[in-house]
mmCIF file of C-alpha atoms and ligand atoms in Angstrom:
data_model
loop_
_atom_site.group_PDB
_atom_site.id
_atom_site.type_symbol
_atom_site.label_atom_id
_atom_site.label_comp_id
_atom_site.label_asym_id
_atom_site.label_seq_id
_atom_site.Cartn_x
_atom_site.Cartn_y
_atom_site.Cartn_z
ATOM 1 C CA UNK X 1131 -16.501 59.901 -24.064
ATOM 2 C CA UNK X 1132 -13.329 60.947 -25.475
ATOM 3 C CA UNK X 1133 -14.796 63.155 -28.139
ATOM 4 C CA UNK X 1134 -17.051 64.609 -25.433
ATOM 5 C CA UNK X 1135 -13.802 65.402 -23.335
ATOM 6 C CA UNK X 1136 -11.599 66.909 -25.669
ATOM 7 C CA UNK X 1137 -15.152 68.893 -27.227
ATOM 8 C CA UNK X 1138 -15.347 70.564 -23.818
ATOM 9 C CA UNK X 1139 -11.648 71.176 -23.313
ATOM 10 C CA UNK X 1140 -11.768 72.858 -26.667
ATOM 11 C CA UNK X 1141 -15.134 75.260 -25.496
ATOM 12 C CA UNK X 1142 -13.685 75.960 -22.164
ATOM 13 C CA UNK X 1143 -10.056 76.748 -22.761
ATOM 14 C CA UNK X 1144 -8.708 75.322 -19.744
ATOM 15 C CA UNK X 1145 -5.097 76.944 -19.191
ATOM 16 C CA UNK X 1146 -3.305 74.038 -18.328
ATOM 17 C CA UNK X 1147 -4.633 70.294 -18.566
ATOM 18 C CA UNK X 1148 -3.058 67.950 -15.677
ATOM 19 C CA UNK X 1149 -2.750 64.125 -16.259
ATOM 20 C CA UNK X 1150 -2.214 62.270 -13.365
ATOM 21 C CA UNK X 1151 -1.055 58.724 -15.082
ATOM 22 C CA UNK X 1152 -2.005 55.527 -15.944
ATOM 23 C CA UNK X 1153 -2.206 56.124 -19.307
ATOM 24 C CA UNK X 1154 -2.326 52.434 -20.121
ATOM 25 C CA UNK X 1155 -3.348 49.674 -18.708
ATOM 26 C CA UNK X 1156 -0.586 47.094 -19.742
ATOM 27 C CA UNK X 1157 2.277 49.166 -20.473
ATOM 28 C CA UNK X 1158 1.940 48.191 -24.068
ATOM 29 C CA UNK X 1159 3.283 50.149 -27.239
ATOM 30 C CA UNK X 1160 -0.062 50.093 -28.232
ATOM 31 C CA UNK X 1161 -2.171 51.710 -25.749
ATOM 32 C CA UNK X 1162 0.953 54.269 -25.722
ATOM 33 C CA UNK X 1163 0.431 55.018 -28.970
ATOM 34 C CA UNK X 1164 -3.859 55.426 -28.295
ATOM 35 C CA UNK X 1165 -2.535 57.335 -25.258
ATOM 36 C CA UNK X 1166 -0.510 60.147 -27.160
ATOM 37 C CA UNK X 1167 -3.020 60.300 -29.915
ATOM 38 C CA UNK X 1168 -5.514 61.236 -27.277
ATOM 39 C CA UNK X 1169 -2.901 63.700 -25.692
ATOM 40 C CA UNK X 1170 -2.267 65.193 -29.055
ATOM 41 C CA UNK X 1171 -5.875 66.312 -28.936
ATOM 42 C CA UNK X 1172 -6.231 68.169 -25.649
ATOM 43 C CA UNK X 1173 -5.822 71.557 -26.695
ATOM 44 C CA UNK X 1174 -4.032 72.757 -23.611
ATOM 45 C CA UNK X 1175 -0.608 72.931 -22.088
ATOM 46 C CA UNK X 1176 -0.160 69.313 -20.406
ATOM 47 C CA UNK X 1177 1.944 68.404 -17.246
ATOM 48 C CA UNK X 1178 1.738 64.039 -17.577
ATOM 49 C CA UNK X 1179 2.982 61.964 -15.434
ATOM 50 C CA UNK X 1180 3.444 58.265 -15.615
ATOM 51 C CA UNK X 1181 0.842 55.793 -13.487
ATOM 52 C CA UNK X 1182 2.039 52.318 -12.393
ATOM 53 C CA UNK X 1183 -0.126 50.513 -15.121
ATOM 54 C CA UNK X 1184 2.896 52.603 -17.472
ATOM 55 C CA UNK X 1185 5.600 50.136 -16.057
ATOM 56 C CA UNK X 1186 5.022 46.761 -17.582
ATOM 57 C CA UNK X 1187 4.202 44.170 -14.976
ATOM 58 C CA UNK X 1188 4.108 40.765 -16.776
ATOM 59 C CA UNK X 1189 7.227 41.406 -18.615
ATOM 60 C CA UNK X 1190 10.012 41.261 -16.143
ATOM 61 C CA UNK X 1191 13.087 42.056 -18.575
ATOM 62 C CA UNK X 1192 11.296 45.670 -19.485
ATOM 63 C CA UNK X 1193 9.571 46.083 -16.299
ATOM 64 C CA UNK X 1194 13.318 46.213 -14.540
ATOM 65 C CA UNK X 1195 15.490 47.443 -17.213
ATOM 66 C CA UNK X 1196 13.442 49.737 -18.992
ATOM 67 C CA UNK X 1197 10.443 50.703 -16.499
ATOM 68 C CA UNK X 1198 9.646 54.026 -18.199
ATOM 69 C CA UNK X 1199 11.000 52.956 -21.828
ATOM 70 C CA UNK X 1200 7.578 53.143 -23.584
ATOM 71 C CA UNK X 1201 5.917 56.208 -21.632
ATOM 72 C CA UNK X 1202 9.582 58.548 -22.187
ATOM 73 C CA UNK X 1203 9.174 57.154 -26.233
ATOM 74 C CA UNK X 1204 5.825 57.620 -26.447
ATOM 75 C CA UNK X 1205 4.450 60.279 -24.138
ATOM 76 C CA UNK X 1206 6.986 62.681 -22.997
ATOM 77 C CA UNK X 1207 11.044 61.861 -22.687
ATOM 78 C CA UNK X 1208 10.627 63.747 -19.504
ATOM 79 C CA UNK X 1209 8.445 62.514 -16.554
ATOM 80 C CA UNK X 1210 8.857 65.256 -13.845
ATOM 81 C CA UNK X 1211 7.922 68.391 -16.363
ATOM 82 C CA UNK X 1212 7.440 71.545 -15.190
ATOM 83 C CA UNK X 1213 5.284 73.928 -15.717
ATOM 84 C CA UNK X 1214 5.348 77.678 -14.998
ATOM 85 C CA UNK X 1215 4.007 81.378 -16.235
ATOM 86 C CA UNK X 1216 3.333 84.614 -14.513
ATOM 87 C CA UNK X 1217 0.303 82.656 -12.458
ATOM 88 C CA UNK X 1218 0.896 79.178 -12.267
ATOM 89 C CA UNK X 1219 3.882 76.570 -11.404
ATOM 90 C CA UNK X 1220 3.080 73.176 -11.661
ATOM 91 C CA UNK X 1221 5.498 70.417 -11.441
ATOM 92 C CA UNK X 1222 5.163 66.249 -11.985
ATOM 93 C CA UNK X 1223 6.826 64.319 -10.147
ATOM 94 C CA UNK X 1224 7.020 60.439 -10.996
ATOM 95 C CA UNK X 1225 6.188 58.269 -7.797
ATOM 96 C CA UNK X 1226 5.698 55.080 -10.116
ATOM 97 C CA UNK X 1227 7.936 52.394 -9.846
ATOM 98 C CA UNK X 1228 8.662 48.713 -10.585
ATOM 99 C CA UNK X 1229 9.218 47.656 -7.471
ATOM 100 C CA UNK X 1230 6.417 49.527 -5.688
ATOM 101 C CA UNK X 1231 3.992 49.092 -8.620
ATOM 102 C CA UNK X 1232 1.263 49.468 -6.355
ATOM 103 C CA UNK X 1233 2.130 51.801 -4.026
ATOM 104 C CA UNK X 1234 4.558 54.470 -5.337
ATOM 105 C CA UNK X 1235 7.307 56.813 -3.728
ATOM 106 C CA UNK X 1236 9.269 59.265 -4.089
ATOM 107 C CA UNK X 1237 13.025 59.653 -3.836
ATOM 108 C CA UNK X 1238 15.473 62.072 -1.831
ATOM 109 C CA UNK X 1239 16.516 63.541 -5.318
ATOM 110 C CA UNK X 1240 12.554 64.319 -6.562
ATOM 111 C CA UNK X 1241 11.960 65.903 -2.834
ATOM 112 C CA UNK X 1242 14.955 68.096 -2.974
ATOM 113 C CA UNK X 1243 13.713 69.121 -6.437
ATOM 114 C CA UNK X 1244 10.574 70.151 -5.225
ATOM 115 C CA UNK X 1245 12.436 72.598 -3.004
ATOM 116 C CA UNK X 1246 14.611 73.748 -5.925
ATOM 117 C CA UNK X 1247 12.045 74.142 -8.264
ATOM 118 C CA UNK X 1248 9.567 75.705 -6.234
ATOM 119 C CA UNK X 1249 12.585 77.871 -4.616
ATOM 120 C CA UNK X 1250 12.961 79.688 -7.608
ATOM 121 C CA UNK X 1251 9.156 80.755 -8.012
ATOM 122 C CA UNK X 1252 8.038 84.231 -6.365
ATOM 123 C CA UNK X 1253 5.407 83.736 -3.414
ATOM 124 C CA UNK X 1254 2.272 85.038 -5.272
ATOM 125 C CA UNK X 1255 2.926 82.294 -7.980
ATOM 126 C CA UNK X 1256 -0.177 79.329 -7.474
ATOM 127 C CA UNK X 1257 1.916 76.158 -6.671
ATOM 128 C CA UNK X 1258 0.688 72.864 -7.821
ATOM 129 C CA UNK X 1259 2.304 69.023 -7.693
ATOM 130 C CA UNK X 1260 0.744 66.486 -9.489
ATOM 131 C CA UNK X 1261 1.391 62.568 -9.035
ATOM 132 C CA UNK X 1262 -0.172 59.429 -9.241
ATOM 133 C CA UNK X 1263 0.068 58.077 -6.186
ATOM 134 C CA UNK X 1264 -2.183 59.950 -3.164
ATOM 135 C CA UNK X 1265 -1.217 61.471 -0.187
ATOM 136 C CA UNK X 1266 -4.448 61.180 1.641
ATOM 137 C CA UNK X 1267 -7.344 57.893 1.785
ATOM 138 C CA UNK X 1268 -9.966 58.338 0.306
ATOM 139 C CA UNK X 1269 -12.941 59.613 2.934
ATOM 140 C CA UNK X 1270 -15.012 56.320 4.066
ATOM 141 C CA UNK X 1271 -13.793 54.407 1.094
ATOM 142 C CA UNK X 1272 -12.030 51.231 1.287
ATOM 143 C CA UNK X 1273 -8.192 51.346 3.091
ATOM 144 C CA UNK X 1274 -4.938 51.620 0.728
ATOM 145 C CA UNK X 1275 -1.432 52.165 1.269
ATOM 146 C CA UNK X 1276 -0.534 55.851 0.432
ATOM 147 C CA UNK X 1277 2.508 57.175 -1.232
ATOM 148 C CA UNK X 1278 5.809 56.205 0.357
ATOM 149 C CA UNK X 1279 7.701 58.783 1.594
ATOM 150 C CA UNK X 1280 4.766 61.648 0.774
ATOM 151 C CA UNK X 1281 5.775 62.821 4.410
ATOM 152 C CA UNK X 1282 8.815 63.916 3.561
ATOM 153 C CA UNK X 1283 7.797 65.253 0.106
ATOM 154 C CA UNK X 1284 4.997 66.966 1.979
ATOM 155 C CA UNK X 1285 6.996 69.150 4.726
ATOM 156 C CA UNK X 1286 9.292 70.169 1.263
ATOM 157 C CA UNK X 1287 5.838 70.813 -0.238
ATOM 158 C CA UNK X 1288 4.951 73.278 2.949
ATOM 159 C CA UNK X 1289 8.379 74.525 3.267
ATOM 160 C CA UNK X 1290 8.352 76.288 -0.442
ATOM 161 C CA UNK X 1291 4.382 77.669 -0.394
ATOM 162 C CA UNK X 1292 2.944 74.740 -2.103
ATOM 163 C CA UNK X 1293 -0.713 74.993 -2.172
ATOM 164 C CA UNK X 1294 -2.437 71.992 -4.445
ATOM 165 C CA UNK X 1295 -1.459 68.327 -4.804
ATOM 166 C CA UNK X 1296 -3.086 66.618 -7.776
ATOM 167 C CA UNK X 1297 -2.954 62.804 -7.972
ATOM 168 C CA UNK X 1298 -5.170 60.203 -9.265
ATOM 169 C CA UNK X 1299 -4.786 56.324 -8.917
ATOM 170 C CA UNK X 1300 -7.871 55.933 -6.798
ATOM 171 C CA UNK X 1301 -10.231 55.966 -9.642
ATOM 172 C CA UNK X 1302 -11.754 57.911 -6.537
ATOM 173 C CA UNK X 1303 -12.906 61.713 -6.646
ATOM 174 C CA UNK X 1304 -12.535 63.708 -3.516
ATOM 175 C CA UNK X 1305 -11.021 66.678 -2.249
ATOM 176 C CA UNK X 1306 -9.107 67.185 1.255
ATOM 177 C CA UNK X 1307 -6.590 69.386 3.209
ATOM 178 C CA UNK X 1308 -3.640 67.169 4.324
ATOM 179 C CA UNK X 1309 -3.194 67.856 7.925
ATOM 180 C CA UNK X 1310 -5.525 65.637 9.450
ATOM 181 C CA UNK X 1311 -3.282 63.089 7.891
ATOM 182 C CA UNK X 1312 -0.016 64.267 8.554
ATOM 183 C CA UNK X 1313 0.106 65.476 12.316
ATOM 184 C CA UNK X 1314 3.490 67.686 12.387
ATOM 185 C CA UNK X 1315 2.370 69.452 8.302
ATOM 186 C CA UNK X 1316 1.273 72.640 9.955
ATOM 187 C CA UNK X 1317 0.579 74.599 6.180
ATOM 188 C CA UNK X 1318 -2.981 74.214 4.718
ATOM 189 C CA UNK X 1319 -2.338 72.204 1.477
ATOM 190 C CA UNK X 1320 -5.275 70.625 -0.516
ATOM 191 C CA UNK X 1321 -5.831 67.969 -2.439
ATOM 192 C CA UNK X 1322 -8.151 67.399 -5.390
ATOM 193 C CA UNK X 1323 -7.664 63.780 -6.543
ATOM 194 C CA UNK X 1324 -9.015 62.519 -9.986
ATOM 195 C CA UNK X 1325 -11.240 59.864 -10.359
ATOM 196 C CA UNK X 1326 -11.070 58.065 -14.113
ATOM 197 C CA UNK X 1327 -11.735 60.316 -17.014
ATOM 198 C CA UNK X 1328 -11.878 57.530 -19.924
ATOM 199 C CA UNK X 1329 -11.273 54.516 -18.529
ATOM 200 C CA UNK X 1330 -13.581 51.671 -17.929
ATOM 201 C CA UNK X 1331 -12.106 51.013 -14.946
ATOM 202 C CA UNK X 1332 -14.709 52.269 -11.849
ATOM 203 C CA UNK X 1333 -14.652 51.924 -8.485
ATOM 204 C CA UNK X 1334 -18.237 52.735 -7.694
ATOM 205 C CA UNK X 1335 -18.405 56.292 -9.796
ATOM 206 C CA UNK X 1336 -18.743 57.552 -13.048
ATOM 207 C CA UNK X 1337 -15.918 59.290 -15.388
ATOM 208 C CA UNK X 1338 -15.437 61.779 -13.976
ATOM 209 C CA UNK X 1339 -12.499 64.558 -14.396
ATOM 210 C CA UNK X 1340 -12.154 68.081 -11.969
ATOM 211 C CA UNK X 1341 -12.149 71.180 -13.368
ATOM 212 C CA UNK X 1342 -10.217 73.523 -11.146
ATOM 213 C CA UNK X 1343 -10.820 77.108 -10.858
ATOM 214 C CA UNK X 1344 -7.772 79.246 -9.224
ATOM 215 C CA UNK X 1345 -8.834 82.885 -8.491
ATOM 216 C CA UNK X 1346 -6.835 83.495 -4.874
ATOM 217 C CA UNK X 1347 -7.645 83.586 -2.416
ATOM 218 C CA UNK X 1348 -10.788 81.163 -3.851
ATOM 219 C CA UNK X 1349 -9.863 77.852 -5.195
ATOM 220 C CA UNK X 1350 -13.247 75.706 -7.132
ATOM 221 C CA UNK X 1351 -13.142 72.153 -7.788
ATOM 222 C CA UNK X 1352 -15.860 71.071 -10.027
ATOM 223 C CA UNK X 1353 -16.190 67.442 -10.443
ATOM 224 C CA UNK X 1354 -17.409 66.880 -14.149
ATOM 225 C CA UNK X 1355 -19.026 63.229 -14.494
ATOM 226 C CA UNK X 1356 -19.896 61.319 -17.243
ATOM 227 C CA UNK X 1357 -23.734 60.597 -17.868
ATOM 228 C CA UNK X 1358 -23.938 58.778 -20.717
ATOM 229 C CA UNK X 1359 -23.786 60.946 -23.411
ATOM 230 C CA UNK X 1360 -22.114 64.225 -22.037
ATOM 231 C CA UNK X 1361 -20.215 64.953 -19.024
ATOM 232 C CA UNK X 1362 -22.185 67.179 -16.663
ATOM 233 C CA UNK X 1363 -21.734 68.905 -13.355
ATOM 234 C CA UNK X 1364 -21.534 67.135 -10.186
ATOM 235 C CA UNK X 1365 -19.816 67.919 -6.925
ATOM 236 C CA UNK X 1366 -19.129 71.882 -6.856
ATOM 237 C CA UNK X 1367 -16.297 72.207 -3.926
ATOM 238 C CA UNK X 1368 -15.186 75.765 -2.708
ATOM 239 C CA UNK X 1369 -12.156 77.029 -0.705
ATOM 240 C CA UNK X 1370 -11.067 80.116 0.216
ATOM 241 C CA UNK X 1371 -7.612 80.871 1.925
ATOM 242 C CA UNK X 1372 -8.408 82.703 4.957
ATOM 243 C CA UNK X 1373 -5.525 83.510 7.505
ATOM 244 C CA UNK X 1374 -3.513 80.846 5.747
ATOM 245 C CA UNK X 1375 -6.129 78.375 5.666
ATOM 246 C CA UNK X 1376 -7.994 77.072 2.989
ATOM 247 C CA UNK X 1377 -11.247 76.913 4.664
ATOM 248 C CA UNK X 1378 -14.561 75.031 2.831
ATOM 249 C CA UNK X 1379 -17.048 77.820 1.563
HETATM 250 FE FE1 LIG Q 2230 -2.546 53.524 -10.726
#
């Protein structure tokens, strides 16, 4: 599945590759080190950010002390990078934490620096944020506690042109706008969130990953899913920005 994966990344030439955490499942300097070796084969630009299964759980020193001490060795000493070129700006922002392992949130700091960030970037510049935790349920699927404080990081979201939030978490794939979720966001923002690309970890669907087309004012999620021996095409999902509004092709 991994060979598969990185084959097709290499074919395709994606121009930026998003991972949306959990890169382990314990933590572990291990799986970190599986983790990065896999990372070291995408053949892309990468914006990473930690999941809550990269905090360890069962040990309590690390887990409080040192929460991020094997992802910032192992996978990148930064967990908010940023990404940006003439097209594109894409940041990470890190919503795991030991004390919310489950749930995630986000700070005053990381929402201000979505503002600053994004502040800088002229208007016709795509703007993504990827994290692990979601911002909106998943449609008809079972009910789970959504990121803490993703109000607040969503009105600094709208207030600086953001159009895409990537997340993951869910082991869930689905797309969405957010305002039916969050009554007073008045800006069309969507959401593509990723179910599990390698993991054997399923909650009732294949591997799957989403490859993401942006040519404004269309925007193409194709969900990619794992058969068995290759991944193939599955959900196609088209938006186009009309009036300010993504609306579903
Ligand atoms: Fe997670």
């Amino acid at each position: 599945m991994v060979a598969s994966l990185v084959d097709e990344l290499e074919s395709r030439k994606p121009s930026l590759v998003a991972v949306s955490g959990d890169l382990t499942q314990r933590a572990r300097a291990r799986q970190f080190r599986a983790a990065r070796a896999f990372l070291d084969r995408i053949p892309a630009p990468i914006v990473v950010v930690p999941g809550n299964h990269d905090i360890p759980l069962f040990n309590v020193v690390a887990r409080w002390l040192a929460p991020f001490g094997g992802y910032t060795r192992h996978i990148n000493p930064d967990p908010e990078p940023f990404f940006h070129d003439e097209d594109l700006a894409v940041m990470g922002v890190n919503t795991a934490r030991p004390g919310q392992w489950s749930d995630g949130m986000l700070s005053d700091r990381q929402i201000e620096r979505i503002r600053e960030r994004f502040g800088r970037i002229p208007e016709r510049v795509f703007k993504v944020v990827v994290t692990h935790h979601p911002f909106i349920p998943a449609p008809g699927g079972r009910a789970h506690a959504l990121v803490e404080r993703g109000f607040q990081a969503l009105a600094a979201a709208e207030s600086c042109g953001v159009d895409l939030l990537l997340a993951g978490h869910l082991h869930m794939t689905f797309t969405g706008d957010v305002r039916p979720h969050y009554l007073s966001i008045r800006r069309s923002m969507l959401v593509a969130q990723a179910g599990t690309s390698t993991s054997l970890r399923h909650r009732g669907e294949a591997n799957t990953y989403n490859w993401i087309v942006v040519d404004p004012p269309a925007l193409a999620f194709e969900q990619r899913g794992w058969s068995g021996s290759a991944f193939e095409p599955r959900v196609l999902t088209r938006y186009v920005k009309r009036d300010d509004e993504w609306i579903k092709d």
